[in-house]
Amino acid sequence: MDNYEKFGYGALALVALCYLVAMLLGVIAAFPFGLIILLLLLGVGALLVKVVKERLASKEDDYYDKNVEK
């Protein structure tokens, strides 16, 4: 991974973090109905973390990614 790619991912992560903070502030401002959206965001976030962890731990996916021609 070169420096441009690292910078790009870092910039995208910063924008995503700012977006999440803005969404959380908006959810807190709309208190009673915002809790439903907050629970939704937590559920989607938990599933996203699970998928990424499983992909990083999968040796079979790594094997096919490196050795099988597309």
Short mmCIF file of N, CA, C and O in Angstrom, two decimals:
data_model
loop_
_atom_site.label_atom_id
_atom_site.label_comp_id
_atom_site.label_asym_id
_atom_site.label_seq_id
_atom_site.Cartn_x
_atom_site.Cartn_y
_atom_site.Cartn_z
N MET A 1 0.85 -1.17 0.00
CA MET A 1 0.00 0.00 0.00
C MET A 1 0.90 1.24 0.00
O MET A 1 1.75 1.38 0.86
N ASP A 2 0.71 2.10 -0.97
CA ASP A 2 1.55 3.29 -1.04
C ASP A 2 0.95 4.43 -0.21
O ASP A 2 -0.11 4.32 0.38
N ASN A 3 1.68 5.54 -0.17
CA ASN A 3 1.28 6.67 0.68
C ASN A 3 -0.02 7.31 0.20
O ASN A 3 -0.81 7.79 1.02
N TYR A 4 -0.25 7.35 -1.10
CA TYR A 4 -1.49 7.95 -1.62
C TYR A 4 -2.71 7.14 -1.18
O TYR A 4 -3.75 7.70 -0.84
N GLU A 5 -2.56 5.84 -1.22
CA GLU A 5 -3.67 4.98 -0.81
C GLU A 5 -3.93 5.13 0.68
O GLU A 5 -5.09 5.21 1.12
N LYS A 6 -2.88 5.21 1.48
CA LYS A 6 -3.04 5.42 2.93
C LYS A 6 -3.72 6.76 3.20
O LYS A 6 -4.60 6.85 4.05
N PHE A 7 -3.31 7.79 2.47
CA PHE A 7 -3.92 9.10 2.64
C PHE A 7 -5.39 9.05 2.26
O PHE A 7 -6.25 9.62 2.94
N GLY A 8 -5.71 8.38 1.17
CA GLY A 8 -7.10 8.26 0.73
C GLY A 8 -7.97 7.56 1.75
O GLY A 8 -9.08 8.02 2.07
N TYR A 9 -7.48 6.44 2.28
CA TYR A 9 -8.24 5.72 3.30
C TYR A 9 -8.37 6.55 4.57
O TYR A 9 -9.42 6.54 5.24
N GLY A 10 -7.33 7.26 4.93
CA GLY A 10 -7.39 8.12 6.11
C GLY A 10 -8.40 9.23 5.95
O GLY A 10 -9.17 9.54 6.86
N ALA A 11 -8.42 9.85 4.77
CA ALA A 11 -9.39 10.92 4.50
C ALA A 11 -10.82 10.38 4.52
O ALA A 11 -11.72 11.01 5.09
N LEU A 12 -11.03 9.21 3.93
CA LEU A 12 -12.37 8.60 3.95
C LEU A 12 -12.79 8.25 5.38
O LEU A 12 -13.95 8.43 5.75
N ALA A 13 -11.87 7.76 6.18
CA ALA A 13 -12.18 7.43 7.56
C ALA A 13 -12.54 8.69 8.35
O ALA A 13 -13.47 8.68 9.16
N LEU A 14 -11.83 9.78 8.10
CA LEU A 14 -12.11 11.04 8.79
C LEU A 14 -13.50 11.56 8.41
O LEU A 14 -14.27 11.99 9.28
N VAL A 15 -13.84 11.50 7.14
CA VAL A 15 -15.16 11.95 6.70
C VAL A 15 -16.24 11.07 7.29
O VAL A 15 -17.28 11.56 7.76
N ALA A 16 -16.03 9.76 7.31
CA ALA A 16 -17.02 8.84 7.88
C ALA A 16 -17.20 9.11 9.37
O ALA A 16 -18.33 9.07 9.88
N LEU A 17 -16.11 9.39 10.07
CA LEU A 17 -16.20 9.68 11.50
C LEU A 17 -16.98 10.97 11.74
O LEU A 17 -17.85 11.02 12.62
N CYS A 18 -16.71 12.00 10.95
CA CYS A 18 -17.45 13.27 11.08
C CYS A 18 -18.93 13.05 10.79
O CYS A 18 -19.81 13.59 11.47
N TYR A 19 -19.23 12.24 9.78
CA TYR A 19 -20.62 11.95 9.42
C TYR A 19 -21.33 11.21 10.56
O TYR A 19 -22.47 11.53 10.91
N LEU A 20 -20.64 10.24 11.17
CA LEU A 20 -21.24 9.50 12.28
C LEU A 20 -21.49 10.40 13.49
O LEU A 20 -22.52 10.29 14.15
N VAL A 21 -20.55 11.29 13.78
CA VAL A 21 -20.73 12.21 14.90
C VAL A 21 -21.92 13.12 14.64
O VAL A 21 -22.76 13.35 15.52
N ALA A 22 -22.04 13.63 13.41
CA ALA A 22 -23.18 14.49 13.07
C ALA A 22 -24.50 13.72 13.18
O ALA A 22 -25.50 14.26 13.66
N MET A 23 -24.50 12.47 12.74
CA MET A 23 -25.71 11.66 12.85
C MET A 23 -26.07 11.42 14.31
O MET A 23 -27.24 11.50 14.68
N LEU A 24 -25.08 11.13 15.14
CA LEU A 24 -25.36 10.90 16.55
C LEU A 24 -25.91 12.16 17.22
O LEU A 24 -26.83 12.08 18.03
N LEU A 25 -25.35 13.31 16.89
CA LEU A 25 -25.87 14.55 17.45
C LEU A 25 -27.30 14.81 17.00
O LEU A 25 -28.14 15.26 17.78
N GLY A 26 -27.61 14.50 15.76
CA GLY A 26 -28.97 14.64 15.26
C GLY A 26 -29.93 13.68 15.92
O GLY A 26 -31.07 14.02 16.23
N VAL A 27 -29.47 12.46 16.16
CA VAL A 27 -30.30 11.45 16.82
C VAL A 27 -30.59 11.87 18.26
O VAL A 27 -31.71 11.72 18.75
N ILE A 28 -29.59 12.40 18.93
CA ILE A 28 -29.79 12.84 20.31
C ILE A 28 -30.74 14.04 20.36
O ILE A 28 -31.55 14.17 21.27
N ALA A 29 -30.67 14.91 19.35
CA ALA A 29 -31.55 16.08 19.31
C ALA A 29 -33.01 15.66 19.13
O ALA A 29 -33.91 16.29 19.68
N ALA A 30 -33.26 14.60 18.38
CA ALA A 30 -34.63 14.08 18.18
C ALA A 30 -34.85 12.94 19.17
O ALA A 30 -35.06 11.80 18.79
N PHE A 31 -34.82 13.24 20.45
CA PHE A 31 -34.67 12.24 21.50
C PHE A 31 -35.61 11.04 21.43
O PHE A 31 -35.12 9.93 21.27
N PRO A 32 -36.90 11.16 21.55
CA PRO A 32 -37.64 9.90 21.69
C PRO A 32 -37.57 9.02 20.44
O PRO A 32 -37.42 7.82 20.53
N PHE A 33 -37.66 9.63 19.26
CA PHE A 33 -37.64 8.84 18.03
C PHE A 33 -36.21 8.54 17.59
O PHE A 33 -35.97 7.61 16.83
N GLY A 34 -35.28 9.31 18.08
CA GLY A 34 -33.88 9.11 17.73
C GLY A 34 -33.31 7.83 18.30
O GLY A 34 -32.35 7.29 17.77
N LEU A 35 -33.89 7.34 19.38
CA LEU A 35 -33.39 6.09 19.98
C LEU A 35 -33.56 4.91 19.02
O LEU A 35 -32.72 4.02 18.99
N ILE A 36 -34.62 4.92 18.25
CA ILE A 36 -34.84 3.84 17.28
C ILE A 36 -33.72 3.86 16.23
O ILE A 36 -33.15 2.82 15.90
N ILE A 37 -33.39 5.03 15.74
CA ILE A 37 -32.32 5.15 14.75
C ILE A 37 -30.98 4.79 15.36
O ILE A 37 -30.15 4.14 14.73
N LEU A 38 -30.77 5.18 16.62
CA LEU A 38 -29.53 4.84 17.30
C LEU A 38 -29.38 3.32 17.44
O LEU A 38 -28.30 2.77 17.19
N LEU A 39 -30.45 2.63 17.80
CA LEU A 39 -30.40 1.17 17.87
C LEU A 39 -30.14 0.55 16.51
O LEU A 39 -29.38 -0.42 16.39
N LEU A 40 -30.73 1.12 15.48
CA LEU A 40 -30.49 0.65 14.12
C LEU A 40 -29.02 0.81 13.74
O LEU A 40 -28.40 -0.11 13.20
N LEU A 41 -28.46 1.98 14.03
CA LEU A 41 -27.04 2.21 13.72
C LEU A 41 -26.13 1.26 14.50
O LEU A 41 -25.14 0.75 13.94
N LEU A 42 -26.43 1.01 15.74
CA LEU A 42 -25.63 0.08 16.53
C LEU A 42 -25.70 -1.34 15.97
O LEU A 42 -24.70 -2.05 15.90
N GLY A 43 -26.89 -1.75 15.54
CA GLY A 43 -27.05 -3.09 14.96
C GLY A 43 -26.29 -3.25 13.66
O GLY A 43 -25.57 -4.23 13.45
N VAL A 44 -26.40 -2.27 12.78
CA VAL A 44 -25.70 -2.32 11.50
C VAL A 44 -24.18 -2.27 11.74
O VAL A 44 -23.41 -2.99 11.10
N GLY A 45 -23.75 -1.43 12.66
CA GLY A 45 -22.33 -1.33 12.98
C GLY A 45 -21.78 -2.64 13.52
O GLY A 45 -20.68 -3.08 13.14
N ALA A 46 -22.53 -3.30 14.40
CA ALA A 46 -22.09 -4.58 14.95
C ALA A 46 -21.97 -5.64 13.86
O ALA A 46 -21.01 -6.42 13.83
N LEU A 47 -22.94 -5.67 12.93
CA LEU A 47 -22.86 -6.64 11.84
C LEU A 47 -21.70 -6.35 10.90
O LEU A 47 -21.03 -7.26 10.42
N LEU A 48 -21.43 -5.07 10.66
CA LEU A 48 -20.31 -4.69 9.81
C LEU A 48 -18.98 -5.13 10.43
O LEU A 48 -18.12 -5.69 9.75
N VAL A 49 -18.84 -4.91 11.73
CA VAL A 49 -17.62 -5.33 12.42
C VAL A 49 -17.47 -6.85 12.35
O VAL A 49 -16.38 -7.37 12.12
N LYS A 50 -18.57 -7.59 12.52
CA LYS A 50 -18.53 -9.05 12.46
C LYS A 50 -18.07 -9.53 11.08
O LYS A 50 -17.23 -10.42 10.97
N VAL A 51 -18.62 -8.93 10.03
CA VAL A 51 -18.26 -9.33 8.66
C VAL A 51 -16.78 -9.06 8.38
O VAL A 51 -16.07 -9.90 7.82
N VAL A 52 -16.30 -7.90 8.79
CA VAL A 52 -14.89 -7.56 8.55
C VAL A 52 -13.97 -8.49 9.33
O VAL A 52 -12.96 -8.96 8.80
N LYS A 53 -14.31 -8.79 10.58
CA LYS A 53 -13.48 -9.70 11.38
C LYS A 53 -13.44 -11.09 10.76
O LYS A 53 -12.38 -11.72 10.70
N GLU A 54 -14.59 -11.58 10.29
CA GLU A 54 -14.62 -12.91 9.67
C GLU A 54 -13.80 -12.94 8.38
O GLU A 54 -13.11 -13.92 8.10
N ARG A 55 -13.87 -11.87 7.60
CA ARG A 55 -13.10 -11.82 6.34
C ARG A 55 -11.61 -11.79 6.62
O ARG A 55 -10.83 -12.45 5.95
N LEU A 56 -11.19 -11.03 7.61
CA LEU A 56 -9.76 -10.94 7.92
C LEU A 56 -9.22 -12.25 8.48
O LEU A 56 -8.05 -12.56 8.31
N ALA A 57 -10.07 -13.01 9.15
CA ALA A 57 -9.63 -14.27 9.76
C ALA A 57 -9.73 -15.46 8.81
O ALA A 57 -9.26 -16.55 9.15
N SER A 58 -10.31 -15.31 7.64
CA SER A 58 -10.56 -16.42 6.74
C SER A 58 -9.32 -16.72 5.88
O SER A 58 -8.98 -15.98 4.97
N LYS A 59 -8.68 -17.84 6.17
CA LYS A 59 -7.52 -18.26 5.40
C LYS A 59 -7.95 -18.80 4.03
O LYS A 59 -7.21 -18.68 3.05
N GLU A 60 -9.13 -19.37 3.95
CA GLU A 60 -9.62 -19.90 2.68
C GLU A 60 -9.84 -18.77 1.67
O GLU A 60 -9.46 -18.89 0.50
N ASP A 61 -10.42 -17.67 2.11
CA ASP A 61 -10.61 -16.52 1.22
C ASP A 61 -9.28 -15.97 0.74
O ASP A 61 -9.13 -15.58 -0.41
N ASP A 62 -8.30 -15.92 1.64
CA ASP A 62 -6.97 -15.43 1.27
C ASP A 62 -6.34 -16.34 0.22
O ASP A 62 -5.71 -15.87 -0.73
N TYR A 63 -6.49 -17.66 0.39
CA TYR A 63 -5.92 -18.61 -0.56
C TYR A 63 -6.50 -18.38 -1.96
O TYR A 63 -5.78 -18.28 -2.94
N TYR A 64 -7.85 -18.32 -2.04
CA TYR A 64 -8.48 -18.14 -3.34
C TYR A 64 -8.18 -16.78 -3.93
O TYR A 64 -8.08 -16.63 -5.15
N ASP A 65 -8.03 -15.78 -3.08
CA ASP A 65 -7.73 -14.44 -3.57
C ASP A 65 -6.33 -14.39 -4.22
O ASP A 65 -6.13 -13.70 -5.21
N LYS A 66 -5.40 -15.17 -3.69
CA LYS A 66 -4.02 -15.15 -4.18
C LYS A 66 -3.76 -16.15 -5.29
O LYS A 66 -2.93 -15.91 -6.17
N ASN A 67 -4.42 -17.31 -5.27
CA ASN A 67 -4.03 -18.41 -6.14
C ASN A 67 -4.99 -18.73 -7.28
O ASN A 67 -4.62 -19.46 -8.19
N VAL A 68 -6.21 -18.28 -7.23
CA VAL A 68 -7.17 -18.64 -8.27
C VAL A 68 -7.29 -17.47 -9.25
O VAL A 68 -7.50 -16.33 -8.84
N GLU A 69 -7.13 -17.79 -10.53
CA GLU A 69 -7.24 -16.75 -11.56
C GLU A 69 -8.70 -16.38 -11.78
O GLU A 69 -9.58 -17.22 -11.71
N LYS A 70 -8.92 -15.12 -12.09
CA LYS A 70 -10.30 -14.66 -12.29
C LYS A 70 -10.65 -14.70 -13.76
O LYS A 70 -9.90 -14.58 -14.62
#
